[in-house]
Tab-separated table of C-alpha atoms in Angstrom:
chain	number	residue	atom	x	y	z
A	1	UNK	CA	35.273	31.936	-96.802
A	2	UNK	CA	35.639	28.318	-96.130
A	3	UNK	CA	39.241	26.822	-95.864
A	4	UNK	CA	40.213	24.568	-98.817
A	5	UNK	CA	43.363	22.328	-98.726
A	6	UNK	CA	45.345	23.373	-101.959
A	7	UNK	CA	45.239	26.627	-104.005
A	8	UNK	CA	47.414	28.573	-106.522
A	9	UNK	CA	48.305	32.205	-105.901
A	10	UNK	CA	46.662	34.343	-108.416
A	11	UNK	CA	48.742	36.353	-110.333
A	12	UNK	CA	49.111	40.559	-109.254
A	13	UNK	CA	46.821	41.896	-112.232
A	14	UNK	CA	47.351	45.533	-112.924
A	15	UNK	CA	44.903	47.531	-110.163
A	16	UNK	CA	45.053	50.668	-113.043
A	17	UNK	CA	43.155	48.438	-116.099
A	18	UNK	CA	41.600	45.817	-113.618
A	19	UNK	CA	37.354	45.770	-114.686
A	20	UNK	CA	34.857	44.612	-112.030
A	21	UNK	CA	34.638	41.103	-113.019
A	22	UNK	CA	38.253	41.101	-112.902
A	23	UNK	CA	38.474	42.214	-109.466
A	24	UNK	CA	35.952	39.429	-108.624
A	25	UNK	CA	37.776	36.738	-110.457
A	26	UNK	CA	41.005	37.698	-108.705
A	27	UNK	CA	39.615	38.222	-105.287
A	28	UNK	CA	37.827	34.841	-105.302
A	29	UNK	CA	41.093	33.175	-106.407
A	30	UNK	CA	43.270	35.124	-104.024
A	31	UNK	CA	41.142	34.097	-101.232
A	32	UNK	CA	41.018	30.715	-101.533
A	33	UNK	CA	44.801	30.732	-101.358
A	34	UNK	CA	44.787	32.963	-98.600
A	35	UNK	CA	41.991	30.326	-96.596
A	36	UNK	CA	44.703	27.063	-98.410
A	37	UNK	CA	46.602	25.196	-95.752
A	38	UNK	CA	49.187	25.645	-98.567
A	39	UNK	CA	49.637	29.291	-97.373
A	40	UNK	CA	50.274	27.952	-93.554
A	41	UNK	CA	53.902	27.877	-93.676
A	42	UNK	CA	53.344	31.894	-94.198
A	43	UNK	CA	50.738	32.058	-92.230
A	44	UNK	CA	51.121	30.360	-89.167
A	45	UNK	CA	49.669	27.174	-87.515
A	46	UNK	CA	46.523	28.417	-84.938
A	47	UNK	CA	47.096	27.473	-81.058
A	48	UNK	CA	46.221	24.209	-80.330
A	49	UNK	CA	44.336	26.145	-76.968
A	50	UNK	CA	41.333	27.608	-79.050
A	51	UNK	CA	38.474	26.332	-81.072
A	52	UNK	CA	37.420	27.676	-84.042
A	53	UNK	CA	34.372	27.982	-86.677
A	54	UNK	CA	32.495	29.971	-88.540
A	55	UNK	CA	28.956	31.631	-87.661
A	56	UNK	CA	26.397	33.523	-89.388
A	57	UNK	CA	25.473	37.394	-87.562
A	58	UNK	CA	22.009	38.653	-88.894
A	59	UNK	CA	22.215	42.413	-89.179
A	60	UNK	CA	19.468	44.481	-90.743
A	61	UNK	CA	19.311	43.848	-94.084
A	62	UNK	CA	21.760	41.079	-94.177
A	63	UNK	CA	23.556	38.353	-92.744
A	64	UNK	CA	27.278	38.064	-92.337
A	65	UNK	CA	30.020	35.843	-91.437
A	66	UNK	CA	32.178	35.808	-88.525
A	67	UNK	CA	35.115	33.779	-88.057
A	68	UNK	CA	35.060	32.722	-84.119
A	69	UNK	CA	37.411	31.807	-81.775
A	70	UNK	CA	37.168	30.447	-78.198
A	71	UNK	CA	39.562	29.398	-75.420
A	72	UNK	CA	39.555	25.325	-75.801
A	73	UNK	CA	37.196	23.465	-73.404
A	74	UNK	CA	39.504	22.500	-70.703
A	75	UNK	CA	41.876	25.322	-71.428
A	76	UNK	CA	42.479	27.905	-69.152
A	77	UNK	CA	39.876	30.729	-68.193
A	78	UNK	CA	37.681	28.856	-70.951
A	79	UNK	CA	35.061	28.346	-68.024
A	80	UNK	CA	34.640	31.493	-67.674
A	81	UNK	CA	32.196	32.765	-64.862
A	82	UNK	CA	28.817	32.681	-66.775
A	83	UNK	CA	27.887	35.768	-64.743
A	84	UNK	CA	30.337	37.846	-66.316
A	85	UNK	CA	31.516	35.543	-69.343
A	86	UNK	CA	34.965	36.157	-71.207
A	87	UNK	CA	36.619	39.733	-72.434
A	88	UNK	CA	35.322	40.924	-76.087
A	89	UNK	CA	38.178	41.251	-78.878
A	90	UNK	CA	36.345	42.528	-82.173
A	91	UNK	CA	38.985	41.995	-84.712
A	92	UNK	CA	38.917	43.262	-88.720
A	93	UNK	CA	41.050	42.000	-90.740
A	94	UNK	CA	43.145	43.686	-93.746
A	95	UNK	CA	42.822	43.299	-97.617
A	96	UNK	CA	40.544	46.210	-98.497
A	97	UNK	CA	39.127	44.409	-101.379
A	98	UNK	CA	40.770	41.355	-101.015
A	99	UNK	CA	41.183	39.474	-97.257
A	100	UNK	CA	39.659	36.688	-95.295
A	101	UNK	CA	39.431	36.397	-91.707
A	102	UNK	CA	40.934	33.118	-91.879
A	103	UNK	CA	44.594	34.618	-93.101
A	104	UNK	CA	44.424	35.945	-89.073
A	105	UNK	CA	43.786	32.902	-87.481
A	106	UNK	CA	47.687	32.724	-86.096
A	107	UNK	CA	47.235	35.686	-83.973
A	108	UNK	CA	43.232	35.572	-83.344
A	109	UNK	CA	43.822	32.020	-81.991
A	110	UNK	CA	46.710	32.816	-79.705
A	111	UNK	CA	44.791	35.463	-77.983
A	112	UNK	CA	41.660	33.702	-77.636
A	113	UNK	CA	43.600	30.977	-75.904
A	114	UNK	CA	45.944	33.016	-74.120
A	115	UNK	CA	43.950	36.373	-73.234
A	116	UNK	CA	41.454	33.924	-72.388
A	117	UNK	CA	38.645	36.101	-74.189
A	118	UNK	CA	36.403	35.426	-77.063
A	119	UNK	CA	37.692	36.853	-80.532
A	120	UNK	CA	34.809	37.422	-83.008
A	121	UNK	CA	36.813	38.442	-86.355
A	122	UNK	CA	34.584	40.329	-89.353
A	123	UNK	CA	34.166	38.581	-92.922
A	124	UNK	CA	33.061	42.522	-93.677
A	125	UNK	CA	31.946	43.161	-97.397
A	126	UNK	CA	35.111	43.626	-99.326
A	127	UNK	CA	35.684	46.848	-101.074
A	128	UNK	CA	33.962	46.910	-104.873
A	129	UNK	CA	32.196	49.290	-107.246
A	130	UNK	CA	28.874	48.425	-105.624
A	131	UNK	CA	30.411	47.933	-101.923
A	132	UNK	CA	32.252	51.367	-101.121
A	133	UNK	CA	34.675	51.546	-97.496
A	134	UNK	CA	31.143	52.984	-95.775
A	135	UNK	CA	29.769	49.262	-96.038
A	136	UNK	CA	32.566	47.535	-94.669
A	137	UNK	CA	32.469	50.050	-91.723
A	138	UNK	CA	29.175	49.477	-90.868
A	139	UNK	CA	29.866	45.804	-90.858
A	140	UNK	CA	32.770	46.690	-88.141
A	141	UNK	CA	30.107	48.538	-86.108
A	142	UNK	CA	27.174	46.090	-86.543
A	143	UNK	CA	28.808	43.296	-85.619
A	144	UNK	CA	29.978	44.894	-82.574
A	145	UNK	CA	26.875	45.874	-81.654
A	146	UNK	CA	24.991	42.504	-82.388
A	147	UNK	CA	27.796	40.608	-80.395
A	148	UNK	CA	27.698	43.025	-77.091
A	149	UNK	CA	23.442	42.929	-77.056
A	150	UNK	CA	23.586	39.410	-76.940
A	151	UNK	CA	26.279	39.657	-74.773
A	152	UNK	CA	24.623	36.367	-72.662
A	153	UNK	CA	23.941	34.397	-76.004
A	154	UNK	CA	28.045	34.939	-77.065
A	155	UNK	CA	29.026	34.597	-73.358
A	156	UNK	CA	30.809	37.783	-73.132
A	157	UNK	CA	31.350	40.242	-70.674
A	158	UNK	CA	30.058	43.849	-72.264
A	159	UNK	CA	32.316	45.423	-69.996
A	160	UNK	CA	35.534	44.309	-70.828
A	161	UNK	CA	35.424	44.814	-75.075
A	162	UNK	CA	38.271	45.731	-77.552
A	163	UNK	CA	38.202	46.695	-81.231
A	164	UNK	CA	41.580	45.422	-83.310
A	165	UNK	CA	42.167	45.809	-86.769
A	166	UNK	CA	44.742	45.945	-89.321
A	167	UNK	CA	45.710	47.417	-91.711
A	168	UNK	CA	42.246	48.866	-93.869
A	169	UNK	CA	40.969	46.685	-91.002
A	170	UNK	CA	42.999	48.991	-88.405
A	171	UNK	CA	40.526	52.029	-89.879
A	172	UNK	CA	37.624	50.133	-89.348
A	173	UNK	CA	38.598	49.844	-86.450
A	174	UNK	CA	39.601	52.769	-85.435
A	175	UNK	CA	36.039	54.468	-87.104
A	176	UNK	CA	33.989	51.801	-84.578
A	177	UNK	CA	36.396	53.225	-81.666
A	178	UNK	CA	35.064	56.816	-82.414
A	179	UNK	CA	31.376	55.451	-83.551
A	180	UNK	CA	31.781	54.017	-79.682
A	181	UNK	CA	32.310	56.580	-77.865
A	182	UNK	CA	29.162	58.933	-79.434
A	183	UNK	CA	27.219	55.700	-78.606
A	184	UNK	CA	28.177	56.057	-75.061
A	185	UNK	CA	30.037	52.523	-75.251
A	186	UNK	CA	33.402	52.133	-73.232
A	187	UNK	CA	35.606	50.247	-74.993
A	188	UNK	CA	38.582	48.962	-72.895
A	189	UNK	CA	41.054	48.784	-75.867
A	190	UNK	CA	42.255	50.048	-79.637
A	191	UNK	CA	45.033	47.612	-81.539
A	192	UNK	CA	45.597	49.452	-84.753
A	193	UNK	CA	48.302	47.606	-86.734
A	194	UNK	CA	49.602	48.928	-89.804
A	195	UNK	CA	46.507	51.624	-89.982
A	196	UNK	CA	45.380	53.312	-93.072
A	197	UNK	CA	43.510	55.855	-91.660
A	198	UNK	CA	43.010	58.350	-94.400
A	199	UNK	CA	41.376	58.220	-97.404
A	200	UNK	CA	41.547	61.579	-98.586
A	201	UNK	CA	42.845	62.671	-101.584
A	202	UNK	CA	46.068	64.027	-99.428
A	203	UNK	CA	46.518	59.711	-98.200
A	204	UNK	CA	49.643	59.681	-100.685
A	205	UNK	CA	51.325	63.210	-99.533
A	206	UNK	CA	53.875	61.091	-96.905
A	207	UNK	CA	57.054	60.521	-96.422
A	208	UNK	CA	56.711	56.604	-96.413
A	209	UNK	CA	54.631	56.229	-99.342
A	210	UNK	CA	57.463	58.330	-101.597
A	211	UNK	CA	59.989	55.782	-99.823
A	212	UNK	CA	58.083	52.296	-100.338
A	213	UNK	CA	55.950	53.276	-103.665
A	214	UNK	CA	57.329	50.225	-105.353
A	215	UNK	CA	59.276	48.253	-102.730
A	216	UNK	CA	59.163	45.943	-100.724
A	217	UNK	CA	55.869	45.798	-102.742
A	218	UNK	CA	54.002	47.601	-105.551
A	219	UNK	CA	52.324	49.357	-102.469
A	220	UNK	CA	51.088	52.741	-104.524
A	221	UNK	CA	49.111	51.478	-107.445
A	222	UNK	CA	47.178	49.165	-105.096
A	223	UNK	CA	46.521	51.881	-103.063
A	224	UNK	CA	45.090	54.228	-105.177
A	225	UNK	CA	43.238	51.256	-106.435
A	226	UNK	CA	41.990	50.832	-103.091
A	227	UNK	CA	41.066	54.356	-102.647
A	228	UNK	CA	38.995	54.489	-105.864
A	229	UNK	CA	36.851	51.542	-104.604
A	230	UNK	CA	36.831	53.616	-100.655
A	231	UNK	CA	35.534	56.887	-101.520
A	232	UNK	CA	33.454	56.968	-104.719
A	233	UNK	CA	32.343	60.099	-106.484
A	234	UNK	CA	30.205	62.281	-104.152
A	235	UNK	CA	31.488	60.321	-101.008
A	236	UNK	CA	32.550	62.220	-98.257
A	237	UNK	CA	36.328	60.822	-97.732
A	238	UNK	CA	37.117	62.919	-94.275
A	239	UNK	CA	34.306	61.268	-92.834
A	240	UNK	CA	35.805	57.762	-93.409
A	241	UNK	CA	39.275	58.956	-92.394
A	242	UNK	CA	40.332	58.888	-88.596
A	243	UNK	CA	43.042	60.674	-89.239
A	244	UNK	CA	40.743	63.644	-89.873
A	245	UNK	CA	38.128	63.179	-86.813
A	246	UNK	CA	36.907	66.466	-85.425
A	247	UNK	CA	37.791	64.687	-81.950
A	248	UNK	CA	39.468	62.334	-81.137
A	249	UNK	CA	39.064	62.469	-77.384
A	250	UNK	CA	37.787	60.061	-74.988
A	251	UNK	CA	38.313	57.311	-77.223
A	252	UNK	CA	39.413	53.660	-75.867
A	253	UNK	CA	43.407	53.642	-75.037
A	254	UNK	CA	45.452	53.025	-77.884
A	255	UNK	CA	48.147	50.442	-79.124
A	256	UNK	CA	49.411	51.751	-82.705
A	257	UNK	CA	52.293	49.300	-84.310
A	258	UNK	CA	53.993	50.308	-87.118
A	259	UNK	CA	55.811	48.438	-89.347
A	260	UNK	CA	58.719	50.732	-90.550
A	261	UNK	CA	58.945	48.987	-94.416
A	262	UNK	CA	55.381	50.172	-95.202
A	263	UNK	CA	53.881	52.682	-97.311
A	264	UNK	CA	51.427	53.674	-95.124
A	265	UNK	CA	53.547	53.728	-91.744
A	266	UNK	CA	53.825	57.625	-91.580
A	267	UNK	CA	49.434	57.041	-91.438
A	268	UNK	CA	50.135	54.880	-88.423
A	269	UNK	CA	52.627	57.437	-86.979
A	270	UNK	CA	50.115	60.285	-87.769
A	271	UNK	CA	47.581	58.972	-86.078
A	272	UNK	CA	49.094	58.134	-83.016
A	273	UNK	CA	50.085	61.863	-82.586
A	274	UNK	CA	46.675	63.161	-82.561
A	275	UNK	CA	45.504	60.451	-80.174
A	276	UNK	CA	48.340	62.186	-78.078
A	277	UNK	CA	47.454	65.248	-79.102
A	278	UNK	CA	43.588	65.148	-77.865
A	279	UNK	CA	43.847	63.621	-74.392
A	280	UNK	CA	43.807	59.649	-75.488
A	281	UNK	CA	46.025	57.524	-73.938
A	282	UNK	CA	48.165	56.012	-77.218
A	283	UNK	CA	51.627	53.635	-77.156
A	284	UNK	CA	53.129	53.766	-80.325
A	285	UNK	CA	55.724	50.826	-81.338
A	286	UNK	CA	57.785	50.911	-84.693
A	287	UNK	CA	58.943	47.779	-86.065
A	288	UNK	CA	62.079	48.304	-87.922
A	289	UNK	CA	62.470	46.266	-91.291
A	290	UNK	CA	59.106	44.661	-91.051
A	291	UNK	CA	56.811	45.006	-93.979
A	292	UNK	CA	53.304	46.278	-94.534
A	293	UNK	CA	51.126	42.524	-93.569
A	294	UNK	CA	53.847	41.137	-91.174
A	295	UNK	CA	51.877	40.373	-88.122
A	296	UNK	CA	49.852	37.823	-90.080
A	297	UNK	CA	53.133	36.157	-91.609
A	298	UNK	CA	54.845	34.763	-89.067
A	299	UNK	CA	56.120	32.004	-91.617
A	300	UNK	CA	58.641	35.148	-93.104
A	301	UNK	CA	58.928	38.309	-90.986
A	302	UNK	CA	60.725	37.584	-87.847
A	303	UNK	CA	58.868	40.386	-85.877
A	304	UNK	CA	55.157	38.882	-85.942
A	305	UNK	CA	55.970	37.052	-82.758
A	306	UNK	CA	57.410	39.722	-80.580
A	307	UNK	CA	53.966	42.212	-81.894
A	308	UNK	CA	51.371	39.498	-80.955
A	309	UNK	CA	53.518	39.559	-77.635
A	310	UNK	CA	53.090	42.938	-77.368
A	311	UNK	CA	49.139	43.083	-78.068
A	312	UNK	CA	48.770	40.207	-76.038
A	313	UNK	CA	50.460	41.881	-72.895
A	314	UNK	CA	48.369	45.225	-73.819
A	315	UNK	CA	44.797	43.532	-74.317
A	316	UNK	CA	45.549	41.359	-71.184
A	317	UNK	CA	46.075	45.039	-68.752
A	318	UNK	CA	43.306	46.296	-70.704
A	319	UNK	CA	40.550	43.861	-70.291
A	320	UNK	CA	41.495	42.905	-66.597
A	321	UNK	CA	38.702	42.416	-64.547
């Protein structure tokens, strides 16, 4: 996804009629606005401190995209010692079937500079008829595995790595922090914002989604629109739902924020109790009044700022040397 300098928002179609080349038609237009510099007054300017570009990964049976960032040359920590080379963030974005790593650059940028680490940020397949929630998962997990055994080619340090995600992105990550440990891979750190993580058919039985169905957002028809593209027929939706994890155990230390204005916040809060509940260290932060995407629009919701502090601080303990 390539940034372009003007775009027009699409229009919200209606996620229960919307046909495939619909979805393709709207995605494609929504993502160009979401990549605009139109939309960086929403957005967020990146930090001046890191550099950033776009690289191709070649994974089996495809190559994919990765939006990269790096501490500025000059910049603090950004010569790293080559021996050991910089901390690891693997970050997902959100959308589902919409999203573009570029619509993260605000935050990704800030803790590339400021961490200093290298942030390699997933352009994973986007959820569609042919492309189920399995295939963006993998494309979590591959990446992270490409990146950390060419650890000396990305100049990273294999020992000090961190998964972040949000929102569908926060349940790819938090499936490539439990794919981890049964790979025998220590992660350092888990940033889950705004998590969806459950796609069962019991995802709408909360609380928060009866509270926010329609408002701030029409957050319930795009969600079962998401979880028809997730879990198609014959699809085994437990297995692509954290929530639902036969262990969740030995898994990387946890930073959960929730925004409080979100359909899916009781998910986030959920999930942080059975972290607690099996043994894994978890901090959970609510964000009253902010809505569902409001770490990546800083240009609006007043609390973005004050939860990139707060992952900063926790990824900079975390990946310590």
């Amino acid at each position: 996804m390539s940034e372009t300098t003007t775009a027009q928002r699409p229009q919200e179609p209606d996620w229960s009629t919307l046909t495939a080349e619909e979805l393709v038609a709207y995605r494609d237009a929504e993502n160009r606005f979401r990549a605009s510099s139109a939309i960086r007054a929403i957005t967020g300017q990146p930090d001046p401190g890191a550099v950033i570009d776009w690289q191709e990964v070649a994974l089996p049976g495809r190559d994919l995209p990765v939006r990269v960032y790096r501490p500025a040359p000059g910049h603090a920590g950004a010569g790293a010692d080559r021996a050991t080379g910089l901390p690891l963030v693997l970050h997902v974005h959100g959308g589902g079937f919409v999203g573009t790593a570029v619509q993260c650059d605000w935050t990704n940028s800030h803790l590339a500079a400021r961490l200093p680490a290298l942030v390699v940020s997933v352009e994973h397949r986007l959820l569609a008829p042919e492309t189920p929630l399995s295939a963006a998962a993998d494309d979590g997990w591959d990446v992270l595995d490409h990146v950390l055994r060419h650890a000396v080619r990305w100049g990273v340090d294999p020992a000090r790595t961190a998964v972040f995600g949000e929102s569908c992105g926060g349940l790819i990550s938090a499936l490539a922090a439990i794919r981890a440990r049964e790979a025998g891979l220590r992660l350092r750190a888990q940033v889950l914002v705004n998590p969806a993580v459950e796609v069962t058919g019991t995802m709408f039985d909360y609380p928060s989604i009866a509270e926010y169905a329609y408002t701030p957002s029409r957050a319930l028809p795009l969600l079962r629109f998401f979880q028809q593209l997730a879990v198609p027929p014959g699809t085994d939706s437990r297995a692509l739902s954290p929530l639902y994890a036969d262990d969740l155990g030995g898994l990387a230390p946890a930073l959960v924020l929730v925004p409080t204005q979100d359909a899916v916040a009781d998910h986030g809060r959920r999930y942080a109790e059975r972290l607690r509940a099996a043994g894994t260290s978890t901090r959970l932060t609510e964000y009253p009044g902010a809505k569902h995407a409001f770490l990546s629009m800083p240009g609006v919701e007043p609390q973005a700022e004050a939860a990139r502090a707060e992952i900063l601080e926790f990824l900079r303990e975390a990946l310590a040397e």
